[in-house]
């Protein structure tokens, strides 16, 4: 079994980006600049955004964190987005999800200029991705593709089962694993809460990608010997032995599943850091006008 070191891999890629950025700057180009909008005081969101800002530093990017309190209105956010769209200093930006209930996230995401949509959530980028055109790929699936590639994991002709069909993970992941190319060329099955016989379907998978949000959903009985298991889930479970009173676990019962796998990602330090890394790759592309 090979444990995929997402944190180490992300660090290597950030250093590669840094070298490229230093060269760009020494040639008189502007540093890539990422902005992040955080509304409200959700602790998990704050920790994700803080990580993104830290990664900007490592990659040699400029970053701007725009924090507003939970009462910030939808109109005010729309106005802020217009300003960011028109700010030539900023190459790309993200609006950290989830947004407070009084703000319609779908409406807000539509307002983001697709050229600056480094999270890859705008329908134009999604559509371009689905058609195999140059696009900002959604960060989590894109980070997973990087992992598969760097670990030289064979995907051609493999059966990939994606568990979950969200617009930010499961759905785009299934499209990318089925696309022509590497990583890709898989036969893909996507399963969700209405699927019958999930266990049986997952047992047929050469590659399992779990993005459900239920701790230890994928058990050892559901995984065939030699499978590749990518655990996207980030779930907080109570743990009195830690200072915070909780710890993070994935959607996979790691302890029991790992011995059966050819490759597996841990939680934490698996997919999470690669997601941030993919965001940095998109920001670099935005600053070089590589997509649009
Ligand atoms: N590592 C990272 O960087 C990263 C990034 C994003 C998300 N995440 C984590 O990944 C997990 C999933 O995130 P998400 O945003 O995709 O979640 P989501 O929007 O809540 O989607 C969850 C998906 O799981 C399916 N599901 C729920 N219960 C199920 C069940 N009992 N059996 C089969 N399918 C079931 C849902 O099916 P229906 O569509 O039928 O409801 C849905 O498609 C969460 O733990 C999240 O924190 C991690």
Tab-separated table of C-alpha atoms and ligand atoms in Angstrom:
chain	number	residue	atom	x	y	z
A	1	UNK	CA	0.000	0.000	0.000
A	2	UNK	CA	1.307	3.450	-0.910
A	3	UNK	CA	0.146	6.378	1.196
A	4	UNK	CA	-0.334	9.429	-1.026
A	5	UNK	CA	1.381	12.370	0.637
A	6	UNK	CA	-0.905	15.224	-0.427
A	7	UNK	CA	0.745	17.718	1.908
A	8	UNK	CA	4.273	16.921	0.672
A	9	UNK	CA	3.197	16.949	-2.955
A	10	UNK	CA	1.411	20.282	-2.542
A	11	UNK	CA	4.547	21.750	-0.952
A	12	UNK	CA	6.680	20.558	-3.912
A	13	UNK	CA	4.240	22.069	-6.419
A	14	UNK	CA	4.069	25.374	-4.496
A	15	UNK	CA	7.884	25.549	-4.630
A	16	UNK	CA	7.788	24.937	-8.400
A	17	UNK	CA	5.247	27.761	-8.720
A	18	UNK	CA	7.440	29.998	-6.561
A	19	UNK	CA	10.408	29.467	-8.895
A	20	UNK	CA	8.265	30.399	-11.887
A	21	UNK	CA	6.878	33.477	-10.108
A	22	UNK	CA	10.351	34.655	-9.043
A	23	UNK	CA	11.473	34.368	-12.673
A	24	UNK	CA	8.376	36.281	-13.874
A	25	UNK	CA	9.027	39.059	-11.361
A	26	UNK	CA	12.724	39.286	-12.229
A	27	UNK	CA	11.628	39.715	-15.853
A	28	UNK	CA	9.543	42.742	-14.849
A	29	UNK	CA	6.142	41.021	-14.661
A	30	UNK	CA	3.634	41.606	-11.885
A	31	UNK	CA	3.267	39.104	-9.015
A	32	UNK	CA	0.094	36.981	-9.314
A	33	UNK	CA	-2.534	38.376	-6.948
A	34	UNK	CA	-5.325	36.314	-5.361
A	35	UNK	CA	-8.158	37.837	-3.324
A	36	UNK	CA	-10.403	35.856	-0.975
A	37	UNK	CA	-13.800	37.039	0.253
A	38	UNK	CA	-14.950	35.673	3.607
A	39	UNK	CA	-18.405	36.532	4.935
A	40	UNK	CA	-19.304	35.706	8.540
A	41	UNK	CA	-17.352	33.849	11.210
A	42	UNK	CA	-17.634	30.154	10.340
A	43	UNK	CA	-14.453	28.710	11.975
A	44	UNK	CA	-13.928	26.042	9.295
A	45	UNK	CA	-14.197	28.669	6.529
A	46	UNK	CA	-11.766	30.935	8.370
A	47	UNK	CA	-9.276	28.084	8.660
A	48	UNK	CA	-9.616	27.226	4.911
A	49	UNK	CA	-9.132	30.865	3.880
A	50	UNK	CA	-6.150	31.271	6.223
A	51	UNK	CA	-4.524	28.229	4.585
A	52	UNK	CA	-5.104	29.727	1.156
A	53	UNK	CA	-3.485	33.015	2.184
A	54	UNK	CA	-0.503	31.102	3.661
A	55	UNK	CA	-0.096	29.149	0.432
A	56	UNK	CA	-0.039	32.437	-1.501
A	57	UNK	CA	2.975	33.453	0.572
A	58	UNK	CA	4.726	30.153	-0.149
A	59	UNK	CA	3.982	30.469	-3.872
A	60	UNK	CA	5.235	34.072	-3.968
A	61	UNK	CA	1.790	35.538	-4.730
A	62	UNK	CA	0.276	38.696	-3.390
A	63	UNK	CA	-2.960	38.031	-1.484
A	64	UNK	CA	-5.805	40.130	-0.150
A	65	UNK	CA	-8.257	38.826	2.425
A	66	UNK	CA	-11.572	40.692	2.411
A	67	UNK	CA	-13.540	39.904	5.595
A	68	UNK	CA	-17.097	41.102	6.151
A	69	UNK	CA	-19.439	40.295	9.035
A	70	UNK	CA	-22.382	37.912	8.788
A	71	UNK	CA	-24.853	40.757	8.180
A	72	UNK	CA	-23.228	41.769	4.899
A	73	UNK	CA	-26.124	41.834	2.418
A	74	UNK	CA	-26.428	40.114	-0.951
A	75	UNK	CA	-26.477	43.540	-2.657
A	76	UNK	CA	-23.334	44.637	-0.875
A	77	UNK	CA	-21.615	41.398	-1.880
A	78	UNK	CA	-22.734	41.873	-5.495
A	79	UNK	CA	-21.206	45.350	-5.418
A	80	UNK	CA	-17.955	44.017	-3.955
A	81	UNK	CA	-17.808	41.408	-6.716
A	82	UNK	CA	-18.240	44.083	-9.361
A	83	UNK	CA	-15.314	45.976	-7.838
A	84	UNK	CA	-13.154	42.848	-7.863
A	85	UNK	CA	-14.126	42.120	-11.482
A	86	UNK	CA	-12.967	45.625	-12.458
A	87	UNK	CA	-9.802	45.692	-10.347
A	88	UNK	CA	-6.924	45.127	-12.773
A	89	UNK	CA	-4.546	44.528	-9.822
A	90	UNK	CA	-6.366	41.295	-8.929
A	91	UNK	CA	-5.850	38.286	-11.207
A	92	UNK	CA	-8.314	35.956	-9.542
A	93	UNK	CA	-10.527	35.718	-6.486
A	94	UNK	CA	-12.655	33.313	-4.530
A	95	UNK	CA	-15.816	33.738	-2.506
A	96	UNK	CA	-15.482	31.246	0.354
A	97	UNK	CA	-18.479	28.909	0.659
A	98	UNK	CA	-20.799	28.346	2.432
A	99	UNK	CA	-22.306	31.845	2.417
A	100	UNK	CA	-24.755	32.921	5.140
A	101	UNK	CA	-28.326	31.735	4.469
A	102	UNK	CA	-29.640	35.153	3.429
A	103	UNK	CA	-27.263	35.182	0.439
A	104	UNK	CA	-28.072	33.146	-2.674
A	105	UNK	CA	-24.724	31.499	-3.488
A	106	UNK	CA	-25.768	30.436	-7.029
A	107	UNK	CA	-26.711	34.017	-7.862
A	108	UNK	CA	-23.424	35.334	-6.461
A	109	UNK	CA	-21.232	32.787	-8.266
A	110	UNK	CA	-22.825	33.862	-11.577
A	111	UNK	CA	-21.587	37.417	-11.019
A	112	UNK	CA	-17.918	36.393	-10.840
A	113	UNK	CA	-16.043	37.229	-14.029
A	114	UNK	CA	-15.169	33.762	-15.469
A	115	UNK	CA	-11.681	35.118	-16.272
A	116	UNK	CA	-11.103	35.614	-12.532
A	117	UNK	CA	-13.041	32.523	-11.362
A	118	UNK	CA	-10.037	30.610	-10.003
A	119	UNK	CA	-12.296	28.282	-7.987
A	120	UNK	CA	-13.745	27.112	-11.316
A	121	UNK	CA	-17.357	27.312	-10.051
A	122	UNK	CA	-18.835	29.595	-12.743
A	123	UNK	CA	-21.097	27.713	-15.209
A	124	UNK	CA	-19.005	28.996	-18.129
A	125	UNK	CA	-15.895	27.323	-16.706
A	126	UNK	CA	-17.908	24.201	-15.849
A	127	UNK	CA	-19.280	24.022	-19.406
A	128	UNK	CA	-15.853	24.577	-20.957
A	129	UNK	CA	-14.417	21.855	-18.690
A	130	UNK	CA	-17.213	19.454	-19.717
A	131	UNK	CA	-16.447	20.087	-23.398
A	132	UNK	CA	-12.700	19.664	-22.903
A	133	UNK	CA	-11.991	23.344	-23.687
A	134	UNK	CA	-9.437	25.388	-21.735
A	135	UNK	CA	-11.082	26.264	-18.402
A	136	UNK	CA	-10.370	26.942	-14.768
A	137	UNK	CA	-10.948	23.460	-13.353
A	138	UNK	CA	-12.689	23.222	-9.964
A	139	UNK	CA	-9.935	23.102	-7.369
A	140	UNK	CA	-10.646	19.798	-5.575
A	141	UNK	CA	-11.054	17.594	-8.680
A	142	UNK	CA	-8.099	19.358	-10.274
A	143	UNK	CA	-5.923	18.668	-7.196
A	144	UNK	CA	-6.927	14.995	-7.368
A	145	UNK	CA	-5.898	14.814	-11.045
A	146	UNK	CA	-2.511	16.267	-10.069
A	147	UNK	CA	-2.136	13.561	-7.409
A	148	UNK	CA	-2.963	10.748	-9.810
A	149	UNK	CA	-0.522	12.149	-12.347
A	150	UNK	CA	2.372	12.757	-9.970
A	151	UNK	CA	1.994	9.268	-8.462
A	152	UNK	CA	1.745	7.856	-12.029
A	153	UNK	CA	-1.475	6.030	-11.173
A	154	UNK	CA	-2.882	4.203	-14.204
A	155	UNK	CA	-6.410	5.367	-15.091
A	156	UNK	CA	-6.838	4.193	-18.683
A	157	UNK	CA	-9.755	1.742	-18.960
A	158	UNK	CA	-10.181	1.566	-15.177
A	159	UNK	CA	-13.564	1.569	-13.476
A	160	UNK	CA	-13.801	4.699	-11.340
A	161	UNK	CA	-16.664	5.014	-8.858
A	162	UNK	CA	-17.303	8.546	-7.624
A	163	UNK	CA	-19.431	8.724	-4.474
A	164	UNK	CA	-21.285	12.062	-4.325
A	165	UNK	CA	-22.580	14.370	-7.054
A	166	UNK	CA	-22.034	17.908	-5.747
A	167	UNK	CA	-21.229	20.667	-8.237
A	168	UNK	CA	-17.879	21.337	-6.616
A	169	UNK	CA	-16.558	17.781	-6.241
A	170	UNK	CA	-18.458	14.647	-7.348
A	171	UNK	CA	-20.065	15.907	-10.529
A	172	UNK	CA	-16.982	17.572	-12.101
A	173	UNK	CA	-14.775	14.722	-10.842
A	174	UNK	CA	-16.866	12.184	-12.753
A	175	UNK	CA	-16.590	14.273	-15.953
A	176	UNK	CA	-12.826	14.655	-15.617
A	177	UNK	CA	-12.203	10.951	-14.939
A	178	UNK	CA	-14.190	10.044	-18.063
A	179	UNK	CA	-12.521	12.602	-20.366
A	180	UNK	CA	-10.185	11.559	-23.158
A	181	UNK	CA	-6.620	11.801	-21.873
A	182	UNK	CA	-4.510	11.173	-18.812
A	183	UNK	CA	-5.611	11.183	-16.045
A	184	UNK	CA	-8.938	10.099	-17.476
A	185	UNK	CA	-10.184	7.478	-19.942
A	186	UNK	CA	-12.000	5.758	-17.066
A	187	UNK	CA	-15.348	4.051	-17.163
A	188	UNK	CA	-17.131	6.129	-14.549
A	189	UNK	CA	-20.035	5.325	-12.262
A	190	UNK	CA	-21.393	8.104	-10.067
A	191	UNK	CA	-23.398	7.094	-6.992
A	192	UNK	CA	-25.393	9.248	-4.545
A	193	UNK	CA	-28.016	9.087	-1.821
A	194	UNK	CA	-30.660	7.568	-4.137
A	195	UNK	CA	-28.422	4.799	-5.491
A	196	UNK	CA	-29.372	1.204	-4.695
A	197	UNK	CA	-26.653	-1.329	-3.791
A	198	UNK	CA	-23.838	1.200	-3.324
A	199	UNK	CA	-21.660	-1.412	-1.605
A	200	UNK	CA	-21.864	-3.741	-4.579
A	201	UNK	CA	-21.031	-0.958	-7.058
A	202	UNK	CA	-18.090	0.388	-5.051
A	203	UNK	CA	-16.698	-3.160	-4.741
A	204	UNK	CA	-16.295	-3.208	-8.538
A	205	UNK	CA	-14.160	-0.057	-8.558
A	206	UNK	CA	-10.486	0.096	-9.473
A	207	UNK	CA	-10.526	3.724	-8.298
A	208	UNK	CA	-12.875	4.988	-5.556
A	209	UNK	CA	-13.314	8.737	-5.022
A	210	UNK	CA	-15.390	9.430	-1.914
A	211	UNK	CA	-16.968	12.899	-1.527
A	212	UNK	CA	-19.973	12.392	0.716
A	213	UNK	CA	-19.446	14.109	4.052
A	214	UNK	CA	-20.190	11.051	6.223
A	215	UNK	CA	-17.388	9.821	8.524
A	216	UNK	CA	-16.064	6.358	7.620
A	217	UNK	CA	-18.829	5.725	5.051
A	218	UNK	CA	-16.525	3.565	2.906
A	219	UNK	CA	-15.699	0.374	4.784
A	220	UNK	CA	-13.202	-2.390	4.002
A	221	UNK	CA	-16.027	-4.693	2.835
A	222	UNK	CA	-16.835	-2.162	0.091
A	223	UNK	CA	-13.320	-1.986	-1.381
A	224	UNK	CA	-11.706	-4.594	-3.605
A	225	UNK	CA	-8.090	-5.659	-3.126
A	226	UNK	CA	-5.642	-3.367	-4.892
A	227	UNK	CA	-8.061	-0.463	-5.354
A	228	UNK	CA	-6.947	3.179	-5.390
A	229	UNK	CA	-8.920	5.136	-2.767
A	230	UNK	CA	-9.133	8.929	-2.776
A	231	UNK	CA	-10.831	10.335	0.323
A	232	UNK	CA	-12.207	13.866	-0.177
A	233	UNK	CA	-14.280	13.985	3.014
A	234	UNK	CA	-13.422	16.342	5.848
A	235	UNK	CA	-15.545	15.555	8.897
A	236	UNK	CA	-15.129	16.778	12.456
A	237	UNK	CA	-15.731	14.120	15.087
A	238	UNK	CA	-15.638	14.603	18.846
A	239	UNK	CA	-12.364	13.567	20.474
A	240	UNK	CA	-11.761	14.411	24.107
A	241	UNK	CA	-8.073	13.511	23.801
A	242	UNK	CA	-7.367	16.552	21.592
A	243	UNK	CA	-7.051	20.189	22.724
A	244	UNK	CA	-9.799	21.343	20.366
A	245	UNK	CA	-12.152	18.536	21.450
A	246	UNK	CA	-12.469	17.209	17.905
A	247	UNK	CA	-10.421	15.612	15.149
A	248	UNK	CA	-10.770	15.380	11.401
A	249	UNK	CA	-11.677	12.139	9.654
A	250	UNK	CA	-12.498	11.389	6.048
A	251	UNK	CA	-15.351	9.534	4.369
A	252	UNK	CA	-13.251	6.348	4.383
A	253	UNK	CA	-12.620	4.022	7.310
A	254	UNK	CA	-8.895	4.535	6.757
A	255	UNK	CA	-7.554	2.070	9.313
A	256	UNK	CA	-9.403	-0.902	7.871
A	257	UNK	CA	-9.478	0.115	4.199
A	258	UNK	CA	-5.793	1.102	3.813
A	259	UNK	CA	-4.328	-2.467	4.027
A	260	UNK	CA	-6.431	-3.492	0.991
A	261	UNK	CA	-5.402	-0.580	-1.245
A	262	UNK	CA	-2.664	-0.043	-3.797
A	263	UNK	CA	-2.825	3.719	-3.081
A	264	UNK	CA	-4.822	5.687	-0.518
A	265	UNK	CA	-4.997	9.327	0.624
A	266	UNK	CA	-5.018	10.195	4.338
A	267	UNK	CA	-7.267	12.775	6.039
A	268	UNK	CA	-5.912	15.294	6.896
A	269	UNK	CA	-2.888	15.937	4.623
A	270	UNK	CA	-4.374	14.264	1.557
A	271	UNK	CA	-6.789	15.954	-0.819
A	272	UNK	CA	-7.111	19.157	1.289
A	273	UNK	CA	-3.624	20.607	0.599
A	274	UNK	CA	-3.904	19.569	-3.075
A	275	UNK	CA	-7.136	21.580	-3.366
A	276	UNK	CA	-5.322	24.713	-2.193
A	277	UNK	CA	-2.460	23.916	-4.544
A	278	UNK	CA	-4.867	23.658	-7.509
A	279	UNK	CA	-6.227	27.085	-6.589
A	280	UNK	CA	-2.689	28.462	-6.799
A	281	UNK	CA	-2.189	26.802	-10.203
A	282	UNK	CA	-5.409	28.464	-11.452
A	283	UNK	CA	-4.289	31.851	-10.093
A	284	UNK	CA	-0.943	31.554	-11.870
A	285	UNK	CA	-2.822	30.679	-15.090
A	286	UNK	CA	-5.119	33.695	-14.598
A	287	UNK	CA	-2.149	36.015	-14.131
A	288	UNK	CA	-0.622	34.699	-17.374
A	289	UNK	CA	-4.005	34.915	-19.214
A	290	UNK	CA	-3.537	31.235	-20.098
A	291	UNK	CA	-7.220	30.287	-20.199
A	292	UNK	CA	-8.887	33.415	-21.621
B	1	LIG	N1	-10.607	18.025	0.814
B	1	LIG	C1	-11.142	19.106	0.244
B	1	LIG	O1	-10.446	19.980	-0.227
B	1	LIG	C2	-12.623	19.213	0.172
B	1	LIG	C3	-13.222	20.081	-0.732
B	1	LIG	C4	-14.616	20.099	-0.816
B	1	LIG	C5	-15.353	19.263	0.020
B	1	LIG	N2	-14.725	18.469	0.916
B	1	LIG	C6	-15.445	17.539	1.785
B	1	LIG	O2	-15.959	16.499	0.949
B	1	LIG	C7	-17.220	16.051	1.453
B	1	LIG	C8	-18.265	16.224	0.382
B	1	LIG	O3	-18.350	17.600	0.037
B	1	LIG	P1	-19.438	18.142	-1.000
B	1	LIG	O4	-19.338	19.623	-0.997
B	1	LIG	O5	-19.303	17.412	-2.276
B	1	LIG	O6	-20.771	17.699	-0.212
B	1	LIG	P2	-22.327	17.813	-0.568
B	1	LIG	O7	-22.581	18.964	-1.464
B	1	LIG	O8	-23.021	17.715	0.727
B	1	LIG	O9	-22.601	16.479	-1.399
B	1	LIG	C9	-22.571	15.219	-0.795
B	1	LIG	C10	-22.932	14.157	-1.802
B	1	LIG	O10	-22.946	12.921	-1.117
B	1	LIG	C11	-24.148	12.228	-1.405
B	1	LIG	N3	-24.585	11.450	-0.241
B	1	LIG	C12	-25.002	11.909	0.962
B	1	LIG	N4	-25.365	10.885	1.745
B	1	LIG	C13	-25.188	9.766	1.026
B	1	LIG	C14	-25.398	8.388	1.267
B	1	LIG	N5	-25.868	7.933	2.445
B	1	LIG	N6	-25.120	7.519	0.296
B	1	LIG	C15	-24.641	7.941	-0.889
B	1	LIG	N7	-24.424	9.231	-1.195
B	1	LIG	C16	-24.681	10.124	-0.246
B	1	LIG	C17	-25.172	13.308	-1.707
B	1	LIG	O11	-26.180	12.733	-2.502
B	1	LIG	P3	-27.461	13.573	-3.028
B	1	LIG	O12	-26.934	14.417	-4.156
B	1	LIG	O13	-28.391	12.533	-3.462
B	1	LIG	O14	-27.932	14.405	-1.873
B	1	LIG	C18	-24.310	14.351	-2.412
B	1	LIG	O15	-24.260	14.124	-3.791
B	1	LIG	C19	-17.449	16.866	2.734
B	1	LIG	O16	-16.942	16.149	3.826
B	1	LIG	C20	-16.615	18.123	2.507
B	1	LIG	O17	-16.215	18.726	3.721
B	1	LIG	C21	-13.380	18.414	0.989
